[in-house]
Amino acid sequence: VALENARLFDETQRRTRETAALAEVGRDISSTLDLPTVMDRIAHHAKILLNATSSAIFLPDAGGQSYRAIVAVGAIAQAIQSTVIKAGVGIIGNLVQSGRAEFINNTQADPRAILIAGTERKENERLMVAPLLAGQTVKGVMAVWRTPGEPFGDSELEFLVGLSLQATVAIENARLFAESQQRAAELATVNTVSQQLAGKLDLAALLELVGEQIRTVFKADVAYVALLDRASGIINFPYQYGDKLVPLKYGEGLTSRIIQSGKPLIINREKDRLSLDLGPKVFGRQALSYLGVPILVGGSCQGAISVQSTQTEGVYDADDERLLSTIAANVGVALQNARLFNETKEALEQQTATAEVLRVISGSVADTAPVFENILDSCRRLFATEQLAVMLLREDGRVYPAAWRGSAFDGLVRDVGSMPVETTFTGQSIRERRTIHATQADAAAFANPDVRKLAEAVGPYTAVYSPMIWEWRGIGTICLLR
């Protein structure tokens, strides 16, 4: 018992020290954006609390295939600072490549081991490594050496992984800060656009504002904002300055190329125009200089902004690309805000309609008529249609409108009344337990002659039938027509 108590006491003390260290690192991260300072403190915590002889944190060079120490402390710190870790080479390089944390309690016995230049081989050298992971991406790696000393254990590896997570946070904070500093200068140029976009939730007004601004800033005689409708595969041009441009099929033209690649495109020379199939005419005029950038919304490319000159070659450069990309980023945020606003408004309308239906249900237990009327009122508002009905299935297997609005259902009630469920879209919706989307063409080909007759009388339309299920038994549908 005494031995167990002593073990638990030591473990509690160790956990307390580790927790305190992680908390202190967290405070360091929140108090400064100087990456070397934070990394130095993390490396010192790792060395002290893990009884290590040396510790280091490696960050990738450009390209991410080699890593150098941003900080190294301990007996072999100078040699560590001079070494280069290559992905897939050596113990550390292999663990960087795999993204796996591991300890090796005898590096000489490990076939992956290579000697760090400027150090000597030592017996019972211990090494513990934890990659710095942001999701699945390796941002760097931490390593601690212990020579000599007790073998590393699972609890110590767990602590090193905790420190590596803190180091990853510090790296991401520093990266984001550096990027924000760089972009601050760019955003200053488009501050007017940003301010005017803020709070604009009307899509047409938003795009008109952006279009006029880019045309002025870039002195373009051709400009457009293009948005992709992925459902139809059509690129529309809600803003365009110059000769009228008709909607474009996705996959055609430079606009499609920008949306597909998600990358900016500059064309300034004749040979580039020909090699990229710009064509002899854009908006009915020869485009001598072309700049287009993608509009990213939530990480997905939803469109493109382009400015063009029909007067001069070589008009656009990297600075113009950066500036237009900054504007496009603001447009993406504004489009996202508009979408979120519309979704929130729509969700609120749906919740309000549902609450109203539930209120009517609770006050009309014995009479379904008020409930059906309220459902129709809610659907009319939410779906913007005047043609809708609640279809019920009778015990005799026939379907009829229990409540309805619109001339189409007036005709159905007057001329047909009820129909066999198996020959109706209501029957299909109930059988398949899903919402059915139908068109006039679908109805015209349907086996029920009454449905075909109604389709011909109504004219072109589309409809949805959503099943009403009670205790696994279909009792009808809610039907909407446009």
XYZ file of N, CA and C in Angstrom, residues 1-203:
609
model
N 0.837 -1.207 0.000
C 0.000 0.000 0.000
C 0.864 1.245 0.000
N 1.902 1.224 0.810
C 2.785 2.389 0.884
C 3.472 2.643 -0.452
N 3.917 1.544 -1.094
C 4.558 1.685 -2.395
C 3.576 2.255 -3.436
N 2.324 1.735 -3.394
C 1.324 2.220 -4.337
C 1.007 3.686 -4.080
N 0.894 4.044 -2.787
C 0.650 5.458 -2.447
C 1.780 6.348 -2.945
N 3.004 5.875 -2.781
C 4.147 6.668 -3.234
C 4.118 6.825 -4.746
N 3.782 5.719 -5.451
C 3.710 5.788 -6.908
C 2.640 6.779 -7.368
N 1.463 6.693 -6.731
C 0.377 7.598 -7.100
C 0.740 9.044 -6.787
N 1.445 9.252 -5.664
C 1.854 10.611 -5.315
C 2.811 11.165 -6.359
N 3.817 10.324 -6.748
C 4.780 10.764 -7.763
C 4.081 11.060 -9.091
N 3.122 10.198 -9.461
C 2.413 10.399 -10.717
C 1.582 11.674 -10.679
N 0.944 11.917 -9.527
C 0.150 13.143 -9.377
C 1.034 14.371 -9.468
N 2.202 14.298 -8.824
C 3.139 15.422 -8.886
C 3.591 15.673 -10.330
N 3.879 14.579 -11.035
C 4.329 14.732 -12.413
C 3.224 15.336 -13.275
N 2.019 14.820 -13.103
C 0.889 15.352 -13.878
C 0.680 16.831 -13.576
N 0.832 17.202 -12.317
C 0.655 18.601 -11.938
C 1.686 19.484 -12.624
N 2.943 18.998 -12.637
C 4.002 19.777 -13.300
C 3.731 19.900 -14.797
N 3.300 18.796 -15.403
C 3.019 18.830 -16.844
C 1.852 19.762 -17.164
N 0.798 19.688 -16.351
C -0.351 20.566 -16.568
C 0.048 22.025 -16.411
N 0.846 22.305 -15.386
C 1.306 23.678 -15.166
C 2.146 24.154 -16.346
N 2.981 23.245 -16.876
C 3.821 23.621 -18.019
C 2.970 23.924 -19.240
N 1.974 23.076 -19.508
C 1.099 23.311 -20.656
C 0.335 24.623 -20.494
N -0.104 24.907 -19.259
C -0.810 26.162 -19.016
C 0.111 27.356 -19.230
N 1.363 27.223 -18.798
C 2.318 28.323 -18.967
C 2.622 28.557 -20.447
N 2.750 27.457 -21.193
C 2.967 27.587 -22.639
C 1.776 28.283 -23.280
N 0.562 27.913 -22.842
C -0.632 28.569 -23.368
C -0.617 30.061 -23.108
N -0.173 30.457 -21.929
C -0.067 31.897 -21.618
C 0.989 32.560 -22.501
N 2.105 31.855 -22.716
C 3.147 32.403 -23.582
C 2.603 32.654 -24.991
N 1.838 31.686 -25.489
C 1.302 31.802 -26.846
C 0.357 32.982 -26.946
N -0.472 33.174 -25.908
C -1.448 34.263 -25.949
C -0.818 35.627 -25.706
N 0.406 35.645 -25.163
C 1.015 36.928 -24.808
C 1.965 37.472 -25.866
N 2.392 36.623 -26.814
C 3.332 37.107 -27.822
C 3.127 36.357 -29.129
N 3.414 37.043 -30.233
C 3.357 36.424 -31.556
C 4.760 36.194 -32.112
N 5.784 36.386 -31.237
C 7.159 36.146 -31.656
C 7.438 34.647 -31.575
N 7.476 33.998 -32.728
C 7.566 32.540 -32.776
C 8.832 32.000 -32.115
N 10.035 32.540 -32.366
C 11.231 31.989 -31.717
C 11.145 32.017 -30.190
N 10.549 33.082 -29.644
C 10.433 33.173 -28.185
C 9.561 32.059 -27.629
N 8.417 31.852 -28.236
C 7.509 30.808 -27.757
C 8.143 29.438 -27.926
N 8.782 29.186 -29.059
C 9.394 27.886 -29.307
C 10.531 27.605 -28.323
N 11.285 28.644 -27.981
C 12.369 28.469 -27.015
C 11.816 28.042 -25.659
N 10.710 28.657 -25.243
C 10.114 28.287 -23.956
C 9.567 26.869 -23.986
N 8.957 26.486 -25.103
C 8.422 25.123 -25.221
C 9.560 24.113 -25.162
N 10.655 24.383 -25.871
C 11.791 23.459 -25.871
C 12.389 23.317 -24.478
N 12.463 24.427 -23.742
C 12.996 24.355 -22.375
C 12.075 23.545 -21.469
N 10.760 23.737 -21.591
C 9.826 22.930 -20.802
C 10.009 21.450 -21.105
N 10.160 21.107 -22.382
C 10.331 19.712 -22.768
C 11.606 19.136 -22.159
N 12.680 19.872 -22.206
C 13.961 19.386 -21.672
C 13.888 19.156 -20.163
N 13.325 20.126 -19.459
C 13.315 20.053 -17.992
C 12.363 18.966 -17.499
N 11.125 18.980 -17.986
C 10.116 18.079 -17.440
C 10.283 16.641 -17.913
N 10.996 16.449 -19.021
C 11.231 15.087 -19.502
C 12.635 14.595 -19.155
N 13.320 15.348 -18.292
C 14.682 14.969 -17.872
C 15.565 14.657 -19.078
N 15.469 15.502 -20.081
C 16.201 15.275 -21.318
C 17.551 15.982 -21.271
N 18.489 15.456 -22.052
C 19.784 16.138 -22.171
C 19.744 17.211 -23.250
N 18.860 17.035 -24.246
C 18.704 18.028 -25.306
C 17.276 17.982 -25.827
N 16.828 19.106 -26.370
C 15.521 19.145 -27.030
C 15.596 20.152 -28.165
N 14.726 19.955 -29.148
C 14.746 20.836 -30.321
C 13.379 20.828 -30.994
N 13.121 21.923 -31.723
C 11.912 22.028 -32.550
C 12.364 22.391 -33.952
N 11.932 21.580 -34.929
C 12.319 21.763 -36.320
C 11.120 22.271 -37.118
N 11.358 23.234 -37.998
C 10.328 23.751 -38.896
C 10.768 23.548 -40.339
N 9.825 23.410 -41.279
C 10.195 23.103 -42.661
C 10.770 24.298 -43.403
N 11.694 24.001 -44.325
C 12.153 25.004 -45.283
C 11.091 25.145 -46.368
N 11.299 26.057 -47.301
C 10.389 26.202 -48.433
C 10.341 24.881 -49.192
N 9.144 24.433 -49.478
C 8.972 23.152 -50.153
C 8.588 22.041 -49.210
N 8.967 22.162 -47.934
C 8.528 21.215 -46.914
C 9.210 19.867 -46.939
N 10.328 19.703 -47.681
C 11.011 18.415 -47.734
C 12.220 18.350 -46.807
N 12.634 19.479 -46.269
C 13.732 19.501 -45.309
C 13.356 20.402 -44.141
N 13.940 20.097 -42.968
C 13.567 20.778 -41.727
C 14.830 21.226 -41.001
N 14.768 22.429 -40.453
C 15.871 22.964 -39.658
C 15.355 23.385 -38.292
N 16.258 23.358 -37.304
C 15.874 23.685 -35.931
C 15.673 25.191 -35.778
N 14.468 25.582 -35.343
C 14.244 26.982 -35.000
C 14.782 27.259 -33.605
N 14.858 26.174 -32.782
C 15.415 26.300 -31.447
C 15.987 24.938 -31.050
N 17.112 24.962 -30.327
C 17.700 23.743 -29.772
C 18.357 24.101 -28.453
N 18.134 23.281 -27.443
C 18.728 23.520 -26.130
C 19.336 22.217 -25.628
N 20.403 22.345 -24.822
C 21.002 21.163 -24.228
C 22.396 20.873 -24.739
N 22.854 19.647 -24.476
C 24.240 19.270 -24.685
C 24.654 19.313 -26.153
N 23.768 18.927 -27.061
C 24.154 18.887 -28.487
C 23.407 19.954 -29.287
N 23.047 21.042 -28.632
C 22.243 22.088 -29.272
C 22.929 22.645 -30.520
N 24.239 22.885 -30.423
C 24.944 23.498 -31.554
C 24.933 22.559 -32.772
N 25.133 21.274 -32.538
C 25.117 20.315 -33.639
C 23.728 20.199 -34.250
N 22.722 20.248 -33.394
C 21.338 20.170 -33.880
C 21.019 21.372 -34.759
N 21.468 22.562 -34.323
C 21.206 23.781 -35.100
C 21.819 23.700 -36.488
N 22.910 22.951 -36.629
C 23.617 22.885 -37.904
C 23.079 21.794 -38.823
N 22.270 20.894 -38.279
C 21.833 19.750 -39.091
C 20.570 20.066 -39.881
N 20.360 19.292 -40.941
C 19.150 19.397 -41.760
C 18.456 18.046 -41.743
N 17.195 18.043 -41.337
C 16.394 16.816 -41.325
C 15.645 16.729 -42.642
N 15.798 15.623 -43.342
C 15.084 15.428 -44.611
C 13.951 14.446 -44.392
N 12.796 14.785 -44.955
C 11.628 13.919 -44.817
C 11.952 12.526 -45.347
N 11.683 11.497 -44.503
C 11.914 10.121 -44.900
C 13.307 9.615 -44.603
N 14.215 10.471 -44.084
C 15.596 10.077 -43.804
C 15.847 10.175 -42.311
N 16.382 9.087 -41.716
C 16.635 9.073 -40.289
C 15.360 8.824 -39.495
N 15.526 8.675 -38.192
C 14.358 8.416 -37.337
C 13.400 9.600 -37.381
N 13.929 10.805 -37.171
C 13.070 11.989 -37.153
C 12.428 12.198 -38.521
N 13.211 12.059 -39.600
C 12.667 12.241 -40.943
C 11.576 11.240 -41.267
N 11.741 9.997 -40.825
C 10.707 8.988 -41.060
C 9.430 9.316 -40.307
N 9.555 9.791 -39.061
C 8.367 10.102 -38.270
C 7.690 11.373 -38.772
N 8.474 12.302 -39.314
C 7.881 13.476 -39.966
C 7.030 13.034 -41.146
N 7.566 12.127 -41.930
C 6.864 11.659 -43.120
C 5.585 10.902 -42.764
N 5.624 10.123 -41.693
C 4.447 9.336 -41.303
C 3.458 10.141 -40.466
N 3.935 11.241 -39.857
C 3.060 12.024 -38.979
C 2.761 11.322 -37.671
N 3.630 10.402 -37.257
C 3.397 9.586 -36.058
C 4.378 9.960 -34.952
N 3.883 9.999 -33.709
C 4.741 10.232 -32.549
C 5.274 8.890 -32.046
N 6.538 8.891 -31.573
C 7.144 7.608 -31.169
C 8.344 7.888 -30.275
N 8.646 6.936 -29.372
C 9.913 7.013 -28.650
C 10.764 5.784 -28.979
N 12.078 5.982 -29.016
C 13.047 4.923 -29.303
C 14.035 4.922 -28.145
N 14.067 3.829 -27.390
C 14.890 3.801 -26.183
C 16.298 3.288 -26.405
N 16.606 2.935 -27.660
C 17.984 2.606 -28.016
C 18.160 2.936 -29.496
N 18.632 4.148 -29.756
C 18.709 4.592 -31.151
C 19.714 3.776 -31.957
N 20.741 3.239 -31.297
C 21.744 2.461 -32.036
C 21.156 1.178 -32.603
N 20.109 0.678 -31.971
C 19.496 -0.566 -32.436
C 18.418 -0.321 -33.488
N 18.140 0.948 -33.796
C 17.087 1.262 -34.753
C 17.698 1.424 -36.143
N 17.218 0.658 -37.137
C 17.826 0.734 -38.475
C 17.628 2.081 -39.161
N 16.694 2.896 -38.680
C 16.460 4.193 -39.304
C 17.455 5.249 -38.850
N 18.196 4.948 -37.774
C 19.032 5.956 -37.117
C 20.191 6.395 -38.013
N 20.447 7.712 -38.007
C 21.653 8.270 -38.619
C 22.282 9.213 -37.597
N 23.581 9.342 -37.655
C 24.307 10.160 -36.680
C 24.240 11.629 -37.054
N 23.881 12.479 -36.093
C 23.893 13.918 -36.318
C 25.342 14.382 -36.405
N 25.671 15.103 -37.453
C 27.048 15.580 -37.642
C 27.492 16.390 -36.434
N 28.723 16.083 -35.957
C 29.255 16.811 -34.812
C 28.946 16.150 -33.484
N 28.295 14.974 -33.517
C 27.992 14.249 -32.272
C 28.633 12.873 -32.317
N 28.700 12.229 -31.157
C 29.274 10.895 -31.060
C 28.173 9.880 -30.774
N 28.429 8.650 -31.221
C 27.499 7.578 -30.893
C 27.591 7.275 -29.405
N 26.435 7.136 -28.766
C 26.397 6.847 -27.334
C 25.469 5.669 -27.080
N 25.867 4.844 -26.139
C 25.038 3.706 -25.792
C 23.793 4.176 -25.039
N 22.716 3.442 -25.277
C 21.450 3.721 -24.584
C 20.968 5.161 -24.788
N 21.228 5.693 -25.979
C 20.680 7.012 -26.277
C 19.186 6.879 -26.527
N 18.399 7.692 -25.818
C 16.936 7.672 -25.970
C 16.511 8.867 -26.835
N 15.518 8.631 -27.681
C 14.990 9.699 -28.540
C 13.472 9.599 -28.567
N 12.830 10.742 -28.408
C 11.368 10.784 -28.484
C 10.979 11.912 -29.436
N 10.051 11.605 -30.358
C 9.711 12.532 -31.441
C 8.201 12.689 -31.525
N 7.734 13.931 -31.717
C 6.306 14.210 -31.920
C 6.150 15.230 -33.039
N 5.577 14.837 -34.186
C 5.321 15.807 -35.264
C 4.335 16.880 -34.802
N 4.487 18.079 -35.342
C 3.557 19.176 -35.072
C 2.470 19.120 -36.128
N 1.295 18.668 -35.741
C 0.226 18.408 -36.695
C -0.870 19.457 -36.609
N -1.244 20.002 -37.780
C -2.434 20.837 -37.906
C -3.396 20.053 -38.788
N -4.313 19.328 -38.167
C -5.139 18.389 -38.915
C -4.266 17.225 -39.343
N -4.146 17.007 -40.651
C -3.273 15.958 -41.175
C -1.963 16.510 -41.720
N -1.776 17.828 -41.604
C -0.590 18.473 -42.171
C 0.496 18.607 -41.123
N 1.725 18.176 -41.458
C 2.862 18.305 -40.549
C 3.455 19.702 -40.688
N 3.419 20.465 -39.606
C 3.940 21.831 -39.594
C 5.360 21.910 -39.043
N 5.869 20.806 -38.518
C 7.183 20.779 -37.913
C 7.313 19.519 -37.073
N 8.346 19.472 -36.217
C 8.545 18.282 -35.387
C 9.320 18.664 -34.130
N 8.960 18.037 -32.995
C 9.697 18.195 -31.739
C 10.469 16.923 -31.462
N 11.666 17.073 -30.894
C 12.473 15.903 -30.539
C 13.189 16.173 -29.220
N 13.272 15.147 -28.382
C 14.049 15.237 -27.128
C 14.961 14.022 -27.049
N 16.174 14.257 -26.551
C 17.169 13.195 -26.378
C 17.449 13.027 -24.885
N 17.678 11.802 -24.468
C 18.024 11.507 -23.071
C 19.200 10.533 -23.093
N 20.377 10.987 -22.624
C 21.576 10.149 -22.607
C 22.418 10.506 -21.380
N 22.614 9.612 -20.453
C 21.847 8.377 -20.263
C 20.568 8.696 -19.488
N 19.935 7.665 -18.923
C 18.735 7.899 -18.123
C 17.729 6.792 -18.304
N 16.607 6.947 -17.600
C 15.551 5.946 -17.672
C 14.927 5.934 -19.069
N 14.452 4.775 -19.494
C 13.762 4.719 -20.794
C 12.519 5.607 -20.798
N 12.189 6.141 -21.971
C 10.950 6.900 -22.121
C 9.752 5.967 -21.991
N 8.622 6.530 -21.536
C 7.391 5.770 -21.393
C 6.226 6.445 -22.087
N 5.081 5.757 -22.112
C 3.904 6.264 -22.809
C 3.419 7.596 -22.254
N 3.467 7.760 -20.931
C 2.974 9.007 -20.330
C 3.839 10.189 -20.763
N 5.162 9.952 -20.916
C 6.048 11.029 -21.358
C 5.786 11.373 -22.825
N 5.506 10.365 -23.633
C 5.169 10.636 -25.030
C 3.869 11.435 -25.116
N 2.923 11.103 -24.252
C 1.654 11.844 -24.222
C 1.894 13.314 -23.904
N 2.811 13.581 -22.955
C 3.115 14.965 -22.598
C 3.786 15.697 -23.761
N 4.708 15.017 -24.445
C 5.391 15.647 -25.580
C 4.392 15.953 -26.692
N 3.432 15.075 -26.927
C 2.399 15.329 -27.929
C 1.592 16.569 -27.531
N 1.295 16.694 -26.217
C 0.591 17.901 -25.749
C 1.382 19.159 -26.028
N 2.691 19.114 -25.779
C 3.537 20.271 -26.092
C 3.569 20.540 -27.606
N 3.572 19.466 -28.391
C 3.611 19.652 -29.847
C 2.348 20.343 -30.346
N 1.213 20.046 -29.730
C -0.026 20.723 -30.105
C 0.053 22.210 -29.792
N 0.646 22.537 -28.645
C 0.824 23.949 -28.295
C 1.761 24.629 -29.286
N 2.813 23.930 -29.685
C 3.740 24.504 -30.659
C 3.047 24.745 -31.995
N 2.153 23.823 -32.385
C 1.413 23.994 -33.638
C 0.538 25.237 -33.577
N -0.120 25.450 -32.429
C -0.940 26.650 -32.251
C -0.088 27.907 -32.418
N 1.098 27.893 -31.823
C 1.987 29.057 -31.935
C 2.394 29.303 -33.387
N 2.687 28.232 -34.119
C 3.068 28.371 -35.530
C 1.920 28.958 -36.336
N 0.718 28.433 -36.119
C -0.439 28.924 -36.859
C -0.730 30.378 -36.510
N -0.588 30.737 -35.233
C -0.802 32.129 -34.827
C 0.189 33.056 -35.523
N 1.452 32.650 -35.533
C 2.480 33.479 -36.175
C 2.226 33.600 -37.675
N 1.834 32.478 -38.295
C 1.548 32.508 -39.735
C 0.383 33.431 -40.044
N -0.677 33.299 -39.258
C -1.845 34.133 -39.485
C -1.525 35.606 -39.254
N -0.688 35.876 -38.255
C -0.322 37.260 -37.977
C 0.489 37.839 -39.136
N 1.449 37.049 -39.642
C 2.265 37.533 -40.757
C 1.408 37.784 -41.989
N 0.487 36.869 -42.243
C -0.398 37.044 -43.399
C -1.286 38.270 -43.231
N -1.781 38.467 -42.015
C -2.656 39.622 -41.785
C -1.902 40.935 -41.948
N -0.635 40.945 -41.548
C 0.179 42.147 -41.729
C 0.360 42.456 -43.207
N 0.632 41.398 -43.975
C 0.837 41.592 -45.411
C -0.447 42.066 -46.083
N -1.552 41.457 -45.677
C -2.814 41.801 -46.322
C -3.342 43.157 -45.872
N -2.897 43.607 -44.718
C -3.377 44.904 -44.241
C -3.037 46.005 -45.236
N -1.817 45.920 -45.802
C -1.421 46.930 -46.772
C -2.292 46.846 -48.026
N -2.593 45.611 -48.443
C -3.433 45.456 -49.634
C -4.857 45.931 -49.360
N -5.370 45.592 -48.181
C -6.743 45.962 -47.862
C -6.916 47.465 -47.738
N -5.826 48.161 -47.403
C -5.921 49.617 -47.322
C -6.318 50.207 -48.665
N -5.839 49.577 -49.745
C -6.148 50.068 -51.086
C -7.625 49.933 -51.410
N -8.224 48.866 -50.898
C -9.638 48.607 -51.214
C -10.531 48.869 -50.003
N -10.069 49.743 -49.135
C -10.834 50.019 -47.913
C -12.234 50.545 -48.232
N -12.333 51.357 -49.249
C -13.638 51.902 -49.614
C -14.597 50.792 -50.026
N -14.075 49.854 -50.829
C -14.900 48.725 -51.251
C -15.345 47.915 -50.044
N -14.390 47.635 -49.149
C -14.707 46.816 -47.975
C -15.783 47.465 -47.122
N -15.641 48.783 -46.907
C -16.614 49.479 -46.074
C -17.991 49.475 -46.714
N -18.024 49.643 -48.018
C -19.327 49.684 -48.685
C -19.963 48.302 -48.781
N -19.113 47.262 -48.845
C -19.661 45.913 -48.893
C -20.244 45.498 -47.552
N -19.659 46.019 -46.461
C -20.115 45.628 -45.129
C -21.593 45.948 -44.970
N -22.334 44.946 -44.605
C -23.758 45.136 -44.355
C -24.624 45.024 -45.581
N -24.000 44.901 -46.781
C -24.817 44.761 -47.992
C -25.242 43.309 -48.132
N -26.548 43.070 -48.098
C -27.080 41.720 -48.176
C -27.881 41.486 -49.449
N -28.027 42.546 -50.244
C -28.721 42.403 -51.522
C -27.700 42.073 -52.599
N -27.824 40.893 -53.204
C -26.801 40.402 -54.120
C -26.611 41.317 -55.320
